[in-house]
Amino acid sequence: MGLIIAYILFLLNLVWIIPTMYPLYIWKLLTTGSLRRFGDRLLVKVGEAWIENNYRISRFLYGVQFEVIGENFQDLKSNGSYMIICNHQSWSDIYIIQSVLNRKIPLIRFFIKDSLKYVPVLGHAWLALDFPFVKRSSREQLKKNPELASKDLENVKKVCEKFNGMPFSILNFLEGTRRTPERMKKLLKKNPYKHLLRPHSGGISVVSTSLRNSLDAFIDLTIVYPTENPSFLDLMRGKIRKLKVFVDVIPRDEVPIEENEQFAPMSKKMKRWVDERWVIKDALIEKEMASK
């Protein structure tokens, strides 16, 4: 019964966006300059309200609480520009990240497959809110034509151009996919981490280099669930009520961003930095899991 109520409330929170978002989206398409920026601000307010309502629903139904741990968490600015990295275990990760950082930093955007822009309501909302859509080659396509990988990164670079000169927050799951028991078992011999998948640094290196003059800091989030294999359904059912989110805000000058755009996709110094962060995250999760 609780799950049905949750679905109804989350659906209602999505439905109210339709008569609010579409007029603003049309306004945005038909205007320019200060009028368009005004529409953008209103659309962001709608997005932030939607995120806040989702969190309120979870707290109301199940008493969901996030314990946020981080000394410099309070230094975040709503008009700053941030690159966010995080471990990826469940579909609920995005919901948690948005809830924890909502209205503390600019609206969080993340890269979305180009085909998803046609998803009813959500696809239009992502378009209205200027989420970056990118075309990515499949594994089969990359095997046949490895050169497509560089083309994909070039697409990412072009998408980033719209964020230069404005406050932004971009989320990047460096593991590329969710960590599941099946993937951990499959990659056992190639993966040096106990609680994480091996991260990929090419994408974040390209984005960081493209936006290096606008970035204020990197936000490294580590989500520690109370169970080893969480799912979004567990959250919806109220099985996950308390979890920890470790937040580390790293100034831009402390991250080895590649200055030369030509070398960014294969930057060795960015790869070393990412690998070091993952060692820290893995040890942190291990410590938390061992203390339970």
GROMACS .gro file of C-alpha atoms in nm:
model
  292
    1MET     CA    1   0.000   0.000   0.000
    2GLY     CA    2   0.284   0.236   0.091
    3LEU     CA    3   0.446   0.178  -0.248
    4ILE     CA    4   0.121   0.265  -0.430
    5ILE     CA    5   0.086   0.586  -0.230
    6ALA     CA    6   0.448   0.674  -0.309
    7TYR     CA    7   0.393   0.622  -0.682
    8ILE     CA    8   0.078   0.837  -0.675
    9LEU     CA    9   0.250   1.123  -0.491
   10PHE     CA   10   0.559   1.114  -0.712
   11LEU     CA   11   0.335   1.105  -1.021
   12LEU     CA   12   0.133   1.403  -0.897
   13ASN     CA   13   0.456   1.592  -0.839
   14LEU     CA   14   0.543   1.527  -1.202
   15VAL     CA   15   0.199   1.612  -1.339
   16TRP     CA   16   0.188   1.965  -1.196
   17ILE     CA   17   0.498   2.051  -1.395
   18ILE     CA   18   0.318   2.014  -1.730
   19PRO     CA   19   0.095   2.326  -1.716
   20THR     CA   20   0.381   2.517  -1.553
   21MET     CA   21   0.677   2.412  -1.764
   22TYR     CA   22   0.537   2.419  -2.118
   23PRO     CA   23   0.426   2.787  -2.119
   24LEU     CA   24   0.769   2.883  -1.981
   25TYR     CA   25   0.945   2.667  -2.239
   26ILE     CA   26   0.747   2.832  -2.521
   27TRP     CA   27   0.830   3.173  -2.368
   28LYS     CA   28   1.197   3.078  -2.374
   29LEU     CA   29   1.186   2.966  -2.738
   30LEU     CA   30   1.014   3.287  -2.851
   31THR     CA   31   1.227   3.540  -2.659
   32THR     CA   32   1.588   3.655  -2.648
   33GLY     CA   33   1.820   3.849  -2.418
   34SER     CA   34   1.696   3.947  -2.073
   35LEU     CA   35   1.345   3.813  -2.140
   36ARG     CA   36   1.483   3.469  -2.222
   37ARG     CA   37   1.708   3.473  -1.914
   38PHE     CA   38   1.404   3.558  -1.703
   39GLY     CA   39   1.228   3.251  -1.843
   40ASP     CA   40   1.537   3.041  -1.771
   41ARG     CA   41   1.534   3.150  -1.406
   42LEU     CA   42   1.168   3.061  -1.369
   43LEU     CA   43   1.225   2.719  -1.527
   44VAL     CA   44   1.509   2.654  -1.282
   45LYS     CA   45   1.275   2.747  -0.995
   46VAL     CA   46   1.028   2.489  -1.124
   47GLY     CA   47   1.301   2.224  -1.139
   48GLU     CA   48   1.421   2.302  -0.787
   49ALA     CA   49   1.065   2.288  -0.652
   50TRP     CA   50   1.014   1.947  -0.817
   51ILE     CA   51   1.332   1.813  -0.653
   52GLU     CA   52   1.235   1.955  -0.314
   53ASN     CA   53   0.886   1.802  -0.335
   54ASN     CA   54   1.030   1.458  -0.416
   55TYR     CA   55   1.245   1.474  -0.103
   56ARG     CA   56   0.950   1.592   0.107
   57ILE     CA   57   0.742   1.298  -0.016
   58SER     CA   58   1.015   1.053   0.092
   59ARG     CA   59   1.045   1.218   0.433
   60PHE     CA   60   0.669   1.226   0.480
   61LEU     CA   61   0.614   0.861   0.387
   62TYR     CA   62   0.925   0.696   0.533
   63GLY     CA   63   1.123   0.952   0.729
   64VAL     CA   64   1.409   0.932   0.478
   65GLN     CA   65   1.713   1.121   0.604
   66PHE     CA   66   2.054   1.191   0.454
   67GLU     CA   67   2.348   1.241   0.688
   68VAL     CA   68   2.573   1.484   0.504
   69ILE     CA   69   2.935   1.480   0.618
   70GLY     CA   70   3.190   1.734   0.497
   71GLU     CA   71   3.376   2.023   0.657
   72ASN     CA   72   3.354   2.255   0.355
   73PHE     CA   73   2.998   2.163   0.256
   74GLN     CA   74   2.872   2.501   0.380
   75ASP     CA   75   3.112   2.685   0.147
   76LEU     CA   76   2.911   2.594  -0.161
   77LYS     CA   77   2.751   2.885  -0.348
   78SER     CA   78   2.427   2.899  -0.542
   79ASN     CA   79   2.601   3.113  -0.806
   80GLY     CA   80   2.919   2.906  -0.829
   81SER     CA   81   3.031   2.666  -1.102
   82TYR     CA   82   3.099   2.304  -1.010
   83MET     CA   83   3.197   1.969  -1.154
   84ILE     CA   84   3.043   1.684  -0.953
   85ILE     CA   85   3.174   1.328  -0.939
   86CYS     CA   86   3.018   1.042  -0.745
   87ASN     CA   87   3.013   0.665  -0.709
   88HIS     CA   88   2.721   0.499  -0.889
   89GLN     CA   89   2.532   0.210  -0.729
   90SER     CA   90   2.163   0.271  -0.791
   91TRP     CA   91   1.911   0.470  -0.994
   92SER     CA   92   1.838   0.651  -0.668
   93ASP     CA   93   2.186   0.812  -0.674
   94ILE     CA   94   2.067   1.105  -0.885
   95TYR     CA   95   1.768   1.161  -0.657
   96ILE     CA   96   1.998   1.163  -0.352
   97ILE     CA   97   2.254   1.396  -0.508
   98GLN     CA   98   1.985   1.640  -0.620
   99SER     CA   99   1.820   1.637  -0.277
  100VAL     CA  100   2.146   1.697  -0.089
  101LEU     CA  101   2.271   1.979  -0.315
  102ASN     CA  102   1.940   2.135  -0.423
  103ARG     CA  103   1.947   2.517  -0.399
  104LYS     CA  104   2.297   2.508  -0.251
  105ILE     CA  105   2.454   2.513  -0.597
  106PRO     CA  106   2.314   2.584  -0.946
  107LEU     CA  107   2.063   2.330  -1.076
  108ILE     CA  108   2.250   2.004  -1.137
  109ARG     CA  109   2.264   1.892  -1.498
  110PHE     CA  110   2.411   1.572  -1.637
  111PHE     CA  111   2.484   1.436  -1.982
  112ILE     CA  112   2.190   1.254  -2.139
  113LYS     CA  113   2.171   1.033  -2.447
  114ASP     CA  114   2.037   1.231  -2.740
  115SER     CA  115   1.754   0.982  -2.800
  116LEU     CA  116   1.605   1.052  -2.454
  117LYS     CA  117   1.500   1.404  -2.552
  118TYR     CA  118   1.189   1.243  -2.703
  119VAL     CA  119   1.073   1.094  -2.372
  120PRO     CA  120   0.732   1.251  -2.288
  121VAL     CA  121   0.742   1.527  -2.023
  122LEU     CA  122   1.086   1.443  -1.882
  123GLY     CA  123   1.257   1.477  -2.220
  124HIS     CA  124   1.091   1.815  -2.274
  125ALA     CA  125   1.184   1.922  -1.919
  126TRP     CA  126   1.550   1.835  -1.983
  127LEU     CA  127   1.539   2.035  -2.304
  128ALA     CA  128   1.376   2.332  -2.133
  129LEU     CA  129   1.636   2.325  -1.856
  130ASP     CA  130   1.930   2.307  -2.101
  131PHE     CA  131   2.050   1.961  -2.000
  132PRO     CA  132   2.339   1.860  -2.227
  133PHE     CA  133   2.234   1.598  -2.481
  134VAL     CA  134   2.511   1.403  -2.651
  135LYS     CA  135   2.523   1.136  -2.918
  136ARG     CA  136   2.724   0.838  -2.800
  137SER     CA  137   2.842   0.547  -3.006
  138SER     CA  138   2.749   0.196  -2.894
  139ARG     CA  139   3.011  -0.062  -2.798
  140GLU     CA  140   2.949  -0.244  -3.125
  141GLN     CA  141   3.004   0.075  -3.324
  142LEU     CA  142   3.323   0.155  -3.132
  143LYS     CA  143   3.460  -0.194  -3.197
  144LYS     CA  144   3.405  -0.150  -3.571
  145ASN     CA  145   3.531   0.207  -3.576
  146PRO     CA  146   3.748   0.312  -3.274
  147GLU     CA  147   3.779   0.664  -3.416
  148LEU     CA  148   3.420   0.728  -3.310
  149ALA     CA  149   3.542   0.759  -2.948
  150SER     CA  150   3.725   1.083  -3.028
  151LYS     CA  151   3.418   1.206  -3.216
  152ASP     CA  152   3.202   1.141  -2.909
  153LEU     CA  153   3.441   1.344  -2.692
  154GLU     CA  154   3.433   1.624  -2.947
  155ASN     CA  155   3.053   1.627  -2.920
  156VAL     CA  156   3.086   1.659  -2.541
  157LYS     CA  157   3.322   1.952  -2.586
  158LYS     CA  158   3.077   2.135  -2.813
  159VAL     CA  159   2.792   2.081  -2.568
  160CYS     CA  160   3.001   2.236  -2.290
  161GLU     CA  161   3.039   2.564  -2.475
  162LYS     CA  162   2.692   2.681  -2.368
  163PHE     CA  163   2.796   2.679  -2.000
  164ASN     CA  164   3.096   2.908  -2.032
  165GLY     CA  165   3.037   3.241  -1.861
  166MET     CA  166   2.738   3.126  -1.651
  167PRO     CA  167   2.696   2.944  -1.315
  168PHE     CA  168   2.657   2.568  -1.366
  169SER     CA  169   2.674   2.230  -1.194
  170ILE     CA  170   2.753   1.923  -1.405
  171LEU     CA  171   2.728   1.570  -1.266
  172ASN     CA  172   2.949   1.296  -1.407
  173PHE     CA  173   2.938   0.929  -1.302
  174LEU     CA  174   3.293   0.828  -1.388
  175GLU     CA  175   3.224   0.457  -1.357
  176GLY     CA  176   3.005   0.488  -1.664
  177THR     CA  177   2.745   0.244  -1.533
  178ARG     CA  178   2.591   0.128  -1.206
  179ARG     CA  179   2.790  -0.104  -0.981
  180THR     CA  180   2.597  -0.429  -0.954
  181PRO     CA  181   2.700  -0.769  -0.811
  182GLU     CA  182   2.698  -0.911  -1.164
  183ARG     CA  183   2.938  -0.646  -1.297
  184MET     CA  184   3.163  -0.673  -0.991
  185LYS     CA  185   3.190  -1.049  -1.041
  186LYS     CA  186   3.254  -1.013  -1.414
  187LEU     CA  187   3.529  -0.756  -1.362
  188LEU     CA  188   3.682  -0.922  -1.055
  189LYS     CA  189   4.026  -0.972  -1.210
  190LYS     CA  190   4.043  -0.631  -1.381
  191ASN     CA  191   3.894  -0.418  -1.104
  192PRO     CA  192   4.122  -0.308  -0.816
  193TYR     CA  193   3.835  -0.178  -0.602
  194LYS     CA  194   3.615  -0.365  -0.358
  195HIS     CA  195   3.311  -0.136  -0.361
  196LEU     CA  196   3.356   0.057  -0.687
  197LEU     CA  197   3.404   0.004  -1.057
  198ARG     CA  198   3.712   0.137  -1.235
  199PRO     CA  199   3.654   0.505  -1.325
  200HIS     CA  200   3.703   0.661  -1.669
  201SER     CA  201   3.878   0.997  -1.680
  202GLY     CA  202   3.853   1.092  -2.050
  203GLY     CA  203   3.509   1.252  -2.036
  204ILE     CA  204   3.563   1.458  -1.722
  205SER     CA  205   3.903   1.567  -1.851
  206VAL     CA  206   3.750   1.702  -2.172
  207VAL     CA  207   3.469   1.878  -1.985
  208SER     CA  208   3.707   2.023  -1.725
  209THR     CA  209   3.944   2.155  -1.990
  210SER     CA  210   3.658   2.310  -2.189
  211LEU     CA  211   3.521   2.484  -1.878
  212ARG     CA  212   3.848   2.545  -1.690
  213ASN     CA  213   3.812   2.925  -1.698
  214SER     CA  214   3.465   2.910  -1.543
  215LEU     CA  215   3.506   2.634  -1.282
  216ASP     CA  216   3.519   2.719  -0.911
  217ALA     CA  217   3.561   2.372  -0.764
  218PHE     CA  218   3.502   1.998  -0.791
  219ILE     CA  219   3.252   1.827  -0.561
  220ASP     CA  220   3.341   1.467  -0.483
  221LEU     CA  221   3.043   1.281  -0.336
  222THR     CA  222   3.057   0.936  -0.182
  223ILE     CA  223   2.719   0.777  -0.113
  224VAL     CA  224   2.720   0.498   0.146
  225TYR     CA  225   2.398   0.297   0.155
  226PRO     CA  226   2.296   0.089   0.460
  227THR     CA  227   2.283  -0.221   0.238
  228GLU     CA  228   2.539  -0.360  -0.003
  229ASN     CA  229   2.315  -0.381  -0.311
  230PRO     CA  230   2.058  -0.099  -0.295
  231SER     CA  231   1.791  -0.041  -0.557
  232PHE     CA  232   1.559   0.246  -0.639
  233LEU     CA  233   1.267   0.019  -0.550
  234ASP     CA  234   1.415  -0.025  -0.202
  235LEU     CA  235   1.402   0.352  -0.161
  236MET     CA  236   1.046   0.369  -0.293
  237ARG     CA  237   0.938   0.097  -0.049
  238GLY     CA  238   1.096   0.271   0.249
  239LYS     CA  239   1.362   0.004   0.300
  240ILE     CA  240   1.633   0.270   0.280
  241ARG     CA  241   1.560   0.538   0.537
  242LYS     CA  242   1.901   0.660   0.644
  243LEU     CA  243   2.225   0.683   0.451
  244LYS     CA  244   2.545   0.884   0.456
  245VAL     CA  245   2.671   1.122   0.193
  246PHE     CA  246   3.033   1.235   0.224
  247VAL     CA  247   3.103   1.566   0.051
  248ASP     CA  248   3.451   1.686  -0.038
  249VAL     CA  249   3.474   2.026  -0.208
  250ILE     CA  250   3.805   2.049  -0.394
  251PRO     CA  251   3.922   2.390  -0.522
  252ARG     CA  252   3.985   2.406  -0.894
  253ASP     CA  253   4.356   2.483  -0.844
  254GLU     CA  254   4.403   2.149  -0.664
  255VAL     CA  255   4.280   1.947  -0.963
  256PRO     CA  256   4.530   1.879  -1.246
  257ILE     CA  257   4.315   2.003  -1.532
  258GLU     CA  258   4.478   1.961  -1.873
  259GLU     CA  259   4.532   2.302  -2.035
  260ASN     CA  260   4.579   2.171  -2.387
  261GLU     CA  261   4.247   2.058  -2.533
  262GLN     CA  262   4.426   1.826  -2.772
  263PHE     CA  263   4.570   1.621  -2.485
  264ALA     CA  264   4.261   1.633  -2.260
  265PRO     CA  265   4.100   1.301  -2.368
  266MET     CA  266   4.415   1.106  -2.276
  267SER     CA  267   4.540   1.322  -1.987
  268LYS     CA  268   4.762   1.109  -1.762
  269LYS     CA  269   4.760   1.356  -1.476
  270MET     CA  270   4.381   1.367  -1.468
  271LYS     CA  271   4.372   0.986  -1.475
  272ARG     CA  272   4.610   0.970  -1.176
  273TRP     CA  273   4.395   1.220  -0.986
  274VAL     CA  274   4.075   1.027  -1.057
  275ASP     CA  275   4.237   0.698  -0.956
  276GLU     CA  276   4.356   0.856  -0.629
  277ARG     CA  277   4.005   0.981  -0.553
  278TRP     CA  278   3.867   0.632  -0.615
  279VAL     CA  279   4.117   0.475  -0.375
  280ILE     CA  280   4.001   0.721  -0.108
  281LYS     CA  281   3.633   0.652  -0.182
  282ASP     CA  282   3.678   0.276  -0.175
  283ALA     CA  283   3.857   0.290   0.162
  284LEU     CA  284   3.588   0.521   0.300
  285ILE     CA  285   3.306   0.287   0.196
  286GLU     CA  286   3.495  -0.014   0.335
  287LYS     CA  287   3.539   0.163   0.670
  288GLU     CA  288   3.171   0.254   0.688
  289MET     CA  289   3.051  -0.095   0.590
  290ALA     CA  290   3.286  -0.258   0.846
  291SER     CA  291   3.149  -0.039   1.127
  292LYS     CA  292   2.791  -0.164   1.078
   0.00000   0.00000   0.00000
